[in-house]
CSV table of C-alpha atoms and ligand atoms in Angstrom, one decimal:
chain,number,residue,atom,x,y,z
A,18,MET,CA,0.0,0.0,0.0
A,19,THR,CA,1.4,3.4,-0.9
A,20,GLU,CA,1.3,6.1,1.9
A,21,SER,CA,-0.9,9.1,1.0
A,22,LYS,CA,1.0,12.3,0.4
A,23,LYS,CA,1.1,14.9,3.2
A,24,SER,CA,0.2,18.4,2.3
A,25,VAL,CA,2.3,21.6,2.9
A,26,VAL,CA,1.3,25.2,2.3
A,27,ILE,CA,4.2,27.6,1.8
A,28,ILE,CA,3.6,31.4,2.2
A,29,GLY,CA,5.7,33.4,-0.3
A,30,ALA,CA,7.1,32.4,-3.7
A,31,GLY,CA,10.4,34.3,-3.4
A,32,VAL,CA,13.6,32.2,-3.8
A,33,ALA,CA,13.2,30.7,-0.3
A,34,GLY,CA,9.6,29.6,-0.8
A,35,SER,CA,10.3,28.3,-4.3
A,36,ALA,CA,13.3,26.3,-3.1
A,37,ALA,CA,11.3,24.7,-0.3
A,38,ALA,CA,8.4,24.0,-2.7
A,39,VAL,CA,10.7,22.2,-5.2
A,40,GLU,CA,12.5,20.2,-2.4
A,41,LEU,CA,9.3,19.1,-0.8
A,42,SER,CA,7.6,18.2,-4.1
A,43,ASP,CA,10.6,16.0,-4.9
A,44,ASN,CA,10.1,14.3,-1.5
A,45,ASN,CA,6.5,13.1,-1.8
A,46,PHE,CA,4.7,16.1,-0.4
A,47,ASN,CA,1.7,17.9,-2.0
A,48,VAL,CA,2.7,21.6,-2.0
A,49,ILE,CA,0.6,24.7,-2.5
A,50,LEU,CA,2.9,27.7,-2.9
A,51,LEU,CA,1.0,30.9,-2.2
A,52,GLU,CA,2.2,34.2,-3.7
A,53,ALA,CA,0.6,37.6,-3.0
A,54,ARG,CA,1.8,39.2,-6.2
A,55,LYS,CA,1.0,38.4,-9.8
A,56,SER,CA,4.4,36.8,-10.4
A,57,SER,CA,6.9,34.8,-8.3
A,58,GLY,CA,10.5,35.7,-7.5
A,59,GLY,CA,9.9,38.1,-4.6
A,60,ARG,CA,12.9,40.4,-4.4
A,61,MET,CA,14.6,38.4,-7.2
A,62,ASN,CA,12.0,39.7,-9.7
A,63,SER,CA,12.5,40.9,-13.2
A,64,TYR,CA,11.0,43.5,-15.5
A,65,ILE,CA,11.4,45.2,-18.8
A,66,ASP,CA,12.8,48.8,-18.8
A,67,PRO,CA,10.1,50.8,-20.7
A,68,VAL,CA,12.6,53.2,-22.4
A,69,THR,CA,15.3,50.8,-23.7
A,70,GLY,CA,13.3,47.5,-23.7
A,71,GLU,CA,16.2,45.9,-21.7
A,72,HIS,CA,15.3,43.0,-19.5
A,73,LEU,CA,16.4,43.8,-16.0
A,74,ASP,CA,16.3,42.4,-12.5
A,75,ASN,CA,15.2,44.1,-9.3
A,76,GLY,CA,18.9,45.0,-8.8
A,77,GLN,CA,22.0,43.2,-10.1
A,78,HIS,CA,22.4,39.9,-8.2
A,79,ALA,CA,25.7,38.1,-7.6
A,80,MET,CA,25.9,34.7,-6.0
A,81,THR,CA,28.8,32.4,-5.0
A,82,GLY,CA,29.4,28.6,-5.3
A,83,ALA,CA,28.4,28.4,-1.6
A,84,TYR,CA,24.7,29.0,-2.4
A,85,VAL,CA,24.1,25.3,-2.3
A,86,SER,CA,20.3,25.3,-2.0
A,87,PHE,CA,19.9,28.0,-4.7
A,88,LEU,CA,22.1,26.1,-7.1
A,89,ARG,CA,20.2,22.9,-6.4
A,90,LEU,CA,17.0,24.7,-7.1
A,91,ILE,CA,18.3,26.0,-10.4
A,92,ARG,CA,19.7,22.6,-11.5
A,93,GLU,CA,16.3,21.0,-10.6
A,94,LEU,CA,14.5,23.6,-12.8
A,95,GLY,CA,17.0,22.9,-15.6
A,96,THR,CA,18.1,26.6,-16.0
A,97,HIS,CA,21.7,26.3,-14.7
A,98,GLN,CA,23.0,26.9,-18.2
A,99,LEU,CA,21.7,30.5,-17.7
A,100,LEU,CA,24.4,31.1,-15.0
A,101,TYR,CA,27.9,32.4,-15.6
A,102,THR,CA,30.3,30.8,-13.1
A,103,GLN,CA,33.9,32.0,-12.6
A,104,ASP,CA,36.6,29.3,-12.7
A,105,ALA,CA,38.0,30.6,-9.4
A,106,LEU,CA,37.4,33.7,-7.4
A,107,LYS,CA,38.8,36.8,-9.1
A,108,VAL,CA,37.8,40.3,-8.0
A,109,LEU,CA,39.1,43.6,-9.5
A,110,PHE,CA,39.5,46.4,-7.0
A,111,LEU,CA,39.5,49.8,-8.6
A,112,ASP,CA,40.6,53.1,-6.9
A,113,ALA,CA,38.6,56.3,-7.4
A,114,ASP,CA,41.2,57.4,-10.0
A,115,GLY,CA,41.4,54.1,-11.8
A,116,VAL,CA,44.4,52.4,-10.1
A,117,ARG,CA,43.8,48.6,-10.5
A,118,ASP,CA,44.5,45.7,-8.1
A,119,MET,CA,43.3,42.1,-8.8
A,120,PHE,CA,42.5,39.7,-6.1
A,121,ASP,CA,43.1,36.5,-8.1
A,122,THR,CA,42.8,33.2,-6.3
A,123,SER,CA,43.1,31.1,-9.4
A,124,ARG,CA,46.9,30.4,-9.4
A,125,LEU,CA,46.8,27.7,-6.7
A,126,PRO,CA,44.0,25.5,-5.6
A,127,GLY,CA,42.1,26.0,-2.3
A,128,LYS,CA,43.3,28.2,0.6
A,129,ALA,CA,46.8,28.4,-1.0
A,130,GLY,CA,45.1,30.3,-3.9
A,131,THR,CA,43.5,32.8,-1.4
A,132,VAL,CA,46.9,33.3,0.3
A,133,LEU,CA,48.6,34.0,-3.0
A,134,GLY,CA,45.8,36.2,-4.1
A,135,MET,CA,46.2,38.4,-1.0
A,136,LEU,CA,50.0,38.4,-1.3
A,137,SER,CA,49.7,39.7,-4.8
A,138,LEU,CA,47.5,42.7,-3.9
A,139,LYS,CA,49.6,45.9,-4.6
A,140,GLY,CA,47.5,48.3,-2.5
A,141,ILE,CA,48.1,46.5,0.8
A,142,SER,CA,51.4,46.7,2.7
A,143,TRP,CA,53.4,43.6,3.5
A,144,SER,CA,52.9,43.9,7.2
A,145,SER,CA,49.1,44.1,6.7
A,146,LYS,CA,49.2,41.0,4.5
A,147,LEU,CA,51.0,39.1,7.2
A,148,LYS,CA,48.4,40.1,9.7
A,149,PHE,CA,45.7,38.9,7.3
A,150,LEU,CA,47.4,35.6,7.0
A,151,SER,CA,47.7,35.2,10.7
A,152,PHE,CA,43.9,35.9,11.0
A,153,LEU,CA,43.2,33.4,8.2
A,154,ALA,CA,45.2,30.7,10.1
A,155,LYS,CA,43.3,31.4,13.3
A,156,LEU,CA,40.0,31.2,11.4
A,157,SER,CA,41.0,27.9,9.9
A,158,SER,CA,41.7,26.4,13.3
A,159,GLY,CA,38.4,27.7,14.7
A,160,LYS,CA,40.2,29.9,17.2
A,161,VAL,CA,38.6,33.3,16.3
A,162,LEU,CA,36.5,34.7,19.1
A,163,HIS,CA,33.4,36.5,17.8
A,164,GLU,CA,30.6,36.3,20.4
A,165,ASP,CA,28.3,39.3,20.5
A,166,ILE,CA,30.7,41.7,18.8
A,167,THR,CA,30.6,43.5,15.4
A,168,ALA,CA,32.8,42.5,12.5
A,169,LEU,CA,34.9,45.7,12.9
A,170,GLU,CA,35.5,44.9,16.6
A,171,MET,CA,36.6,41.4,15.6
A,172,LEU,CA,38.9,42.6,12.9
A,173,ARG,CA,40.5,45.1,15.3
A,174,ARG,CA,40.8,42.4,18.0
A,175,TYR,CA,42.8,40.4,15.4
A,176,LYS,CA,45.0,43.4,14.6
A,177,GLN,CA,43.7,43.9,11.0
A,178,PRO,CA,45.3,47.3,10.0
A,179,ALA,CA,43.4,50.2,8.4
A,180,ASP,CA,44.6,49.6,4.8
A,181,ILE,CA,43.3,46.0,4.7
A,182,ILE,CA,40.0,47.0,6.4
A,183,ILE,CA,39.3,49.8,3.9
A,184,ARG,CA,40.6,48.0,0.8
A,185,PHE,CA,39.5,44.4,1.5
A,186,TRP,CA,37.2,43.8,4.5
A,187,GLU,CA,34.8,46.7,4.2
A,188,PRO,CA,33.9,46.1,0.5
A,189,LEU,CA,33.6,42.3,1.2
A,190,ILE,CA,31.4,42.9,4.3
A,191,LEU,CA,29.1,45.4,2.5
A,192,ALA,CA,28.7,43.1,-0.5
A,193,VAL,CA,27.8,40.0,1.4
A,194,MET,CA,26.0,41.4,4.4
A,195,ASN,CA,24.6,44.7,3.1
A,196,ILE,CA,25.7,46.6,6.2
A,197,PRO,CA,28.9,48.4,7.2
A,198,ALA,CA,31.5,46.5,9.3
A,199,ASP,CA,30.8,48.5,12.4
A,200,GLN,CA,27.2,47.2,12.5
A,201,ALA,CA,27.6,43.7,10.9
A,202,SER,CA,27.7,40.7,13.2
A,203,ALA,CA,31.1,39.1,13.5
A,204,ALA,CA,29.5,35.6,13.9
A,205,LEU,CA,27.6,35.9,10.6
A,206,LEU,CA,30.7,37.2,8.9
A,207,ILE,CA,32.7,34.1,10.1
A,208,GLU,CA,29.9,31.9,8.8
A,209,VAL,CA,30.2,33.5,5.3
A,210,LEU,CA,34.0,33.3,5.3
A,211,ASN,CA,34.0,29.6,6.3
A,212,ARG,CA,31.3,28.6,3.9
A,213,ALA,CA,32.3,30.7,0.9
A,214,PHE,CA,35.4,32.9,0.6
A,215,PHE,CA,37.9,30.8,2.6
A,216,ALA,CA,36.3,27.4,1.9
A,217,ASP,CA,37.3,25.8,-1.4
A,218,ALA,CA,37.7,27.1,-4.9
A,219,GLU,CA,34.3,25.9,-6.0
A,220,SER,CA,32.5,27.6,-3.1
A,221,SER,CA,34.2,30.9,-3.4
A,222,ARG,CA,33.9,31.6,-7.1
A,223,MET,CA,31.3,34.1,-8.1
A,224,ILE,CA,28.2,33.4,-10.2
A,225,PHE,CA,26.0,35.8,-12.2
A,226,PRO,CA,22.8,35.3,-14.1
A,227,LYS,CA,23.4,35.5,-17.9
A,228,GLN,CA,19.7,36.4,-18.4
A,229,THR,CA,17.1,37.7,-15.9
A,230,LEU,CA,16.4,36.0,-12.6
A,231,GLY,CA,12.8,35.6,-13.9
A,232,ASP,CA,14.2,33.4,-16.7
A,233,LEU,CA,15.9,31.2,-14.0
A,234,PHE,CA,12.6,30.6,-12.3
A,235,GLY,CA,10.4,30.5,-15.4
A,236,ALA,CA,10.0,26.7,-15.2
A,237,LEU,CA,8.7,26.7,-11.6
A,238,PRO,CA,4.9,26.5,-12.2
A,239,GLU,CA,5.3,23.6,-14.7
A,240,TYR,CA,7.8,21.8,-12.4
A,241,LEU,CA,5.4,21.9,-9.5
A,242,LYS,CA,2.4,20.9,-11.6
A,243,SER,CA,4.2,17.9,-12.9
A,244,ARG,CA,4.6,16.7,-9.3
A,245,GLY,CA,1.0,17.3,-8.2
A,246,SER,CA,1.9,20.6,-6.5
A,247,ALA,CA,0.8,24.1,-7.4
A,248,LEU,CA,1.9,27.8,-7.5
A,249,LYS,CA,-1.0,30.1,-6.8
A,250,LEU,CA,-0.4,33.7,-7.8
A,251,ASN,CA,-2.5,36.7,-6.5
A,252,ALA,CA,-3.1,34.7,-3.3
A,253,ARG,CA,-2.2,36.9,-0.4
A,254,VAL,CA,-2.4,35.3,3.1
A,255,LYS,CA,-4.4,37.7,5.3
A,256,LYS,CA,-4.3,35.7,8.5
A,257,ILE,CA,-2.7,32.7,10.1
A,258,ASN,CA,-5.4,31.0,12.2
A,259,ILE,CA,-3.9,29.5,15.4
A,260,GLU,CA,-5.8,27.2,17.8
A,261,ASN,CA,-4.4,25.3,20.7
A,262,GLU,CA,-0.9,26.4,19.9
A,263,ARG,CA,-1.1,25.0,16.4
A,264,VAL,CA,-1.8,26.5,13.0
A,265,ARG,CA,-5.3,25.4,12.0
A,266,SER,CA,-5.6,27.2,8.6
A,267,LEU,CA,-4.7,30.2,6.5
A,268,THR,CA,-7.2,32.8,5.3
A,269,ILE,CA,-6.3,34.2,1.9
A,270,ASN,CA,-7.5,37.4,0.2
A,271,ASP,CA,-10.6,35.9,-1.5
A,272,GLY,CA,-11.8,34.9,2.0
A,273,SER,CA,-11.2,31.2,1.5
A,274,GLU,CA,-9.4,29.1,4.2
A,275,ILE,CA,-6.6,26.7,3.3
A,276,VAL,CA,-5.9,23.7,5.5
A,277,ALA,CA,-2.8,21.5,5.3
A,278,ASP,CA,-0.7,19.1,7.3
A,279,TYR,CA,2.2,21.5,7.5
A,280,TYR,CA,2.7,25.3,7.0
A,281,ILE,CA,5.9,27.1,6.1
A,282,SER,CA,6.4,30.9,6.2
A,283,ALA,CA,8.9,32.1,3.6
A,284,ILE,CA,8.1,35.8,3.9
A,285,PRO,CA,10.2,38.6,5.6
A,286,PRO,CA,9.8,38.9,9.4
A,287,ASP,CA,7.8,42.2,9.4
A,288,GLN,CA,5.3,40.6,7.1
A,289,LEU,CA,4.9,37.5,9.1
A,290,LEU,CA,4.4,39.6,12.2
A,291,LYS,CA,1.3,41.2,10.6
A,292,LEU,CA,-0.2,37.8,10.1
A,293,CYS,CA,0.1,36.5,13.6
A,294,SER,CA,0.6,39.4,16.0
A,295,ASP,CA,-2.5,38.4,18.0
A,296,HIS,CA,-0.6,35.4,19.3
A,297,SER,CA,2.5,37.0,20.7
A,298,GLU,CA,1.6,36.0,24.2
A,299,GLU,CA,1.5,32.3,23.3
A,300,PHE,CA,4.7,32.4,21.1
A,301,PRO,CA,7.6,34.6,22.3
A,302,PHE,CA,9.2,34.4,18.9
A,303,ILE,CA,6.4,36.4,17.4
A,304,GLU,CA,7.4,39.4,19.5
A,305,GLN,CA,11.0,38.9,18.4
A,306,LEU,CA,10.0,39.4,14.8
A,307,SER,CA,9.7,43.1,15.5
A,308,GLU,CA,13.3,43.3,16.5
A,309,TYR,CA,14.7,42.8,13.0
A,310,LYS,CA,16.3,45.9,11.4
A,311,TYR,CA,16.5,46.5,7.7
A,312,SER,CA,19.3,48.0,5.6
A,313,THR,CA,18.9,49.8,2.3
A,314,ILE,CA,20.5,48.6,-0.9
A,315,ALA,CA,20.7,51.0,-3.9
A,316,SER,CA,20.8,49.6,-7.4
A,317,ILE,CA,21.5,51.8,-10.4
A,318,TYR,CA,21.3,50.9,-14.1
A,319,LEU,CA,23.1,53.1,-16.7
A,320,TRP,CA,23.1,53.1,-20.5
A,321,TYR,CA,25.8,54.8,-22.5
A,322,ASP,CA,26.5,55.5,-26.2
A,323,ASN,CA,29.9,53.9,-25.8
A,324,SER,CA,31.5,51.0,-23.9
A,325,ILE,CA,32.7,52.1,-20.5
A,326,THR,CA,35.0,49.1,-19.7
A,327,GLU,CA,35.9,45.6,-20.9
A,328,ASP,CA,36.0,44.4,-17.2
A,329,ALA,CA,33.1,42.2,-16.3
A,330,PHE,CA,32.7,43.5,-12.7
A,331,GLY,CA,34.7,45.0,-9.9
A,332,ALA,CA,34.7,46.7,-6.5
A,333,MET,CA,35.2,50.4,-6.4
A,334,LEU,CA,37.2,51.9,-3.5
A,335,GLY,CA,36.8,55.4,-2.0
A,336,THR,CA,33.7,56.2,-4.0
A,337,GLN,CA,30.0,56.2,-3.3
A,338,THR,CA,29.6,53.5,-5.9
A,339,GLN,CA,30.7,50.2,-4.4
A,340,TRP,CA,30.4,47.7,-7.2
A,341,PHE,CA,30.0,47.9,-11.0
A,342,PHE,CA,28.7,45.1,-13.2
A,343,ASN,CA,29.3,45.4,-17.0
A,344,ARG,CA,26.1,43.9,-18.3
A,345,ARG,CA,27.3,43.8,-21.8
A,346,ALA,CA,30.1,41.4,-20.7
A,347,LEU,CA,28.1,39.4,-18.2
A,348,CYS,CA,24.7,39.0,-19.9
A,349,ASN,CA,23.2,37.6,-23.1
A,350,CYS,CA,21.3,40.5,-24.7
A,351,ASP,CA,19.5,41.4,-27.9
A,352,PRO,CA,22.3,42.5,-30.4
A,353,SER,CA,20.2,45.6,-31.4
A,354,LEU,CA,20.4,46.8,-27.7
A,355,SER,CA,24.2,46.4,-27.5
A,356,GLU,CA,24.5,48.3,-30.8
A,357,LYS,CA,22.2,51.1,-29.6
A,358,TYR,CA,23.6,51.2,-26.0
A,359,PRO,CA,27.2,49.8,-26.1
A,360,GLY,CA,27.8,50.7,-22.5
A,361,HIS,CA,25.3,49.2,-20.0
A,362,LEU,CA,26.3,48.9,-16.4
A,363,ALA,CA,24.6,48.0,-13.1
A,364,LEU,CA,26.0,49.7,-10.0
A,365,THR,CA,25.4,48.6,-6.4
A,366,ILE,CA,25.6,50.6,-3.1
A,367,SER,CA,25.0,48.4,-0.1
A,368,GLY,CA,24.2,49.6,3.4
A,369,ALA,CA,23.0,52.7,1.6
A,370,GLY,CA,21.5,54.3,4.7
A,371,ASP,CA,19.9,57.6,3.9
A,372,LEU,CA,20.9,57.5,0.2
A,373,ASN,CA,17.3,56.7,-0.7
A,374,LYS,CA,16.4,60.3,0.4
A,375,ILE,CA,18.4,62.0,-2.3
A,376,PRO,CA,16.8,62.3,-5.8
A,377,ASN,CA,17.6,59.6,-8.3
A,378,SER,CA,19.0,62.2,-10.7
A,379,GLU,CA,21.5,63.4,-8.1
A,380,LEU,CA,22.6,59.8,-7.4
A,381,VAL,CA,23.0,59.1,-11.1
A,382,LYS,CA,25.2,62.2,-11.5
A,383,ILE,CA,27.5,61.1,-8.7
A,384,CYS,CA,27.8,57.6,-10.1
A,385,ASP,CA,28.4,58.9,-13.7
A,386,LYS,CA,31.2,61.2,-12.5
A,387,GLU,CA,32.8,58.4,-10.4
A,388,LEU,CA,32.7,55.9,-13.3
A,389,LYS,CA,34.4,58.4,-15.7
A,390,ARG,CA,37.1,59.1,-13.2
A,391,ALA,CA,37.7,55.4,-12.6
A,392,PHE,CA,37.7,54.6,-16.3
A,393,PRO,CA,39.4,57.8,-17.8
A,394,ASN,CA,39.2,56.3,-21.4
A,395,SER,CA,35.4,56.6,-21.2
A,396,SER,CA,35.2,60.2,-20.2
A,397,ASP,CA,33.6,61.1,-23.6
A,398,ALA,CA,30.8,58.5,-23.2
A,399,LYS,CA,27.4,60.0,-23.1
A,400,LEU,CA,24.9,58.9,-20.6
A,401,LEU,CA,21.7,58.1,-22.6
A,402,HIS,CA,19.4,56.7,-19.9
A,403,SER,CA,19.3,55.7,-16.3
B,6,FAD,C1,18.5,45.5,-5.1
B,6,FAD,C2,18.8,44.1,-4.5
B,6,FAD,C3,20.1,43.5,-4.7
B,6,FAD,C4,20.4,42.3,-4.1
B,6,FAD,N1,21.5,41.7,-4.4
B,6,FAD,C5,21.8,40.4,-3.9
B,6,FAD,C6,23.0,39.8,-4.3
B,6,FAD,O1,23.8,40.2,-5.1
B,6,FAD,N2,23.2,38.5,-3.8
B,6,FAD,C7,22.3,38.0,-2.9
B,6,FAD,O2,22.6,36.9,-2.4
B,6,FAD,N3,21.2,38.6,-2.5
B,6,FAD,C8,20.9,39.8,-3.0
B,6,FAD,N4,19.8,40.5,-2.6
B,6,FAD,C9,18.9,39.8,-1.6
B,6,FAD,C10,18.0,38.8,-2.2
B,6,FAD,O3,17.2,39.3,-3.3
B,6,FAD,C11,17.0,38.3,-1.1
B,6,FAD,O4,17.8,37.9,0.0
B,6,FAD,C12,16.1,37.2,-1.6
B,6,FAD,O5,15.5,37.4,-2.8
B,6,FAD,C13,15.1,37.0,-0.5
B,6,FAD,O6,14.3,35.9,-0.8
B,6,FAD,P1,13.1,35.4,0.1
B,6,FAD,O7,12.4,34.3,-0.6
B,6,FAD,O8,13.6,35.1,1.4
B,6,FAD,O9,12.2,36.7,0.3
B,6,FAD,P2,11.3,37.6,-0.8
B,6,FAD,O10,12.1,37.7,-2.0
B,6,FAD,O11,11.0,38.8,0.0
B,6,FAD,O12,10.0,36.7,-1.0
B,6,FAD,C14,8.9,36.7,-0.2
B,6,FAD,C15,7.7,36.6,-1.1
B,6,FAD,O13,6.6,36.4,-0.3
B,6,FAD,C16,5.5,37.2,-0.8
B,6,FAD,N5,4.6,37.5,0.3
B,6,FAD,C17,4.8,38.4,1.2
B,6,FAD,N6,3.7,38.5,2.1
B,6,FAD,C18,2.8,37.5,1.6
B,6,FAD,C19,1.6,37.1,2.0
B,6,FAD,N7,1.0,37.6,3.1
B,6,FAD,N8,0.9,36.1,1.3
B,6,FAD,C20,1.5,35.6,0.2
B,6,FAD,N9,2.7,36.0,-0.2
B,6,FAD,C21,3.4,36.9,0.5
B,6,FAD,C22,6.2,38.4,-1.5
B,6,FAD,O14,5.4,39.0,-2.5
B,6,FAD,C23,7.4,37.7,-2.0
B,6,FAD,O15,7.3,37.3,-3.3
B,6,FAD,C24,19.4,41.7,-3.2
B,6,FAD,C25,18.2,42.3,-3.0
B,6,FAD,C26,17.9,43.5,-3.6
B,6,FAD,C27,16.6,44.2,-3.3
């Protein structure tokens, strides 16, 4: 006799909810994936720019080989060929006036590659490099103390000098944690370093979508359907109904109730809080949901009449702009678009704080100026659209 399938309802079809839905559908569960919006993807959603017709994402995304669940999801959906994967971690660091430094870990396998990459950086003094290596050794042996302190406090405790903090640690922390080093958790940073950057060559290499993130997830509805599961769009959960300390059902926007054997929330903490705030006395974790703080990320797309750089991407130092991504080098695109707009870049500013209060046009002017200083050969390029 075959056992009947258990049912699971997942709230939110962002990447977390989608990964859970695929994994459970593959493991003999009947899944209903509920999404409030008219399309899935959540913060990894995509759209078409109305002026240029360019297919864009809600901000340039970069991943690493350590995104194990994400990569498994993409392989399951059969869209992994739409990812560009580095052979080994290589990151260009660019000063405000264009001086270049390459962190290249490809010359030796594993940690030896990371060590050689650091030793080859020109902008960092030898004494700082040695302090970095001593920190790396302590990290490898699990001897780094990081309880309840910020990443900056930890780096200072392990004698990381100013040049290496400014030119290496701060850009890395902003990129992976979206918050400055003096606010980032040391424990989380250690987790990222151990799993990605200082793990093995495969985990540390960077990965970019060659098409939109929406293209990566396009096969999701069919995949779920073929396994007896379903993605329901325009289905906003309005209330989580709890009885006797257990979830009894969910009420959705059309007034209907959905009952399942199990329920998973894959929505951000503030949104989950709205759905179950009546029950904070029974469940202390509900109260804790209000303690999460959020950090702004700014994403800027620019189109030029000329190529700005041949580099695929890089970290910018001493500028408001933190990362540039050359979309003409990284992405497949319609040839007529690259002819009309040979220069097309995405810029990212993490931990952007109050930057969202300045007008977009001002921010674009700052970034345009910084790019032309960092890539002096492009000073004549005309900004056509942003
Ligand atoms: C500009 C930008 C750049 C980024 N760059 C990177 C990067 O380079 N690398 C990286 O790793 N990460 C990056 N991120 C972060 C990454 O996008 C998120 O961490 C990830 O998408 C979060 O996925 P999630 O599924 O947890 O949540 P979400 O994407 O927020 O998904 C939650 C889903 O739940 C739905 N929902 C909410 N409430 C309800 C409800 N009541 N009923 C039903 N559905 C509901 C929402 O509509 C949404 O679709 C970036 C984010 C942004 C905004």
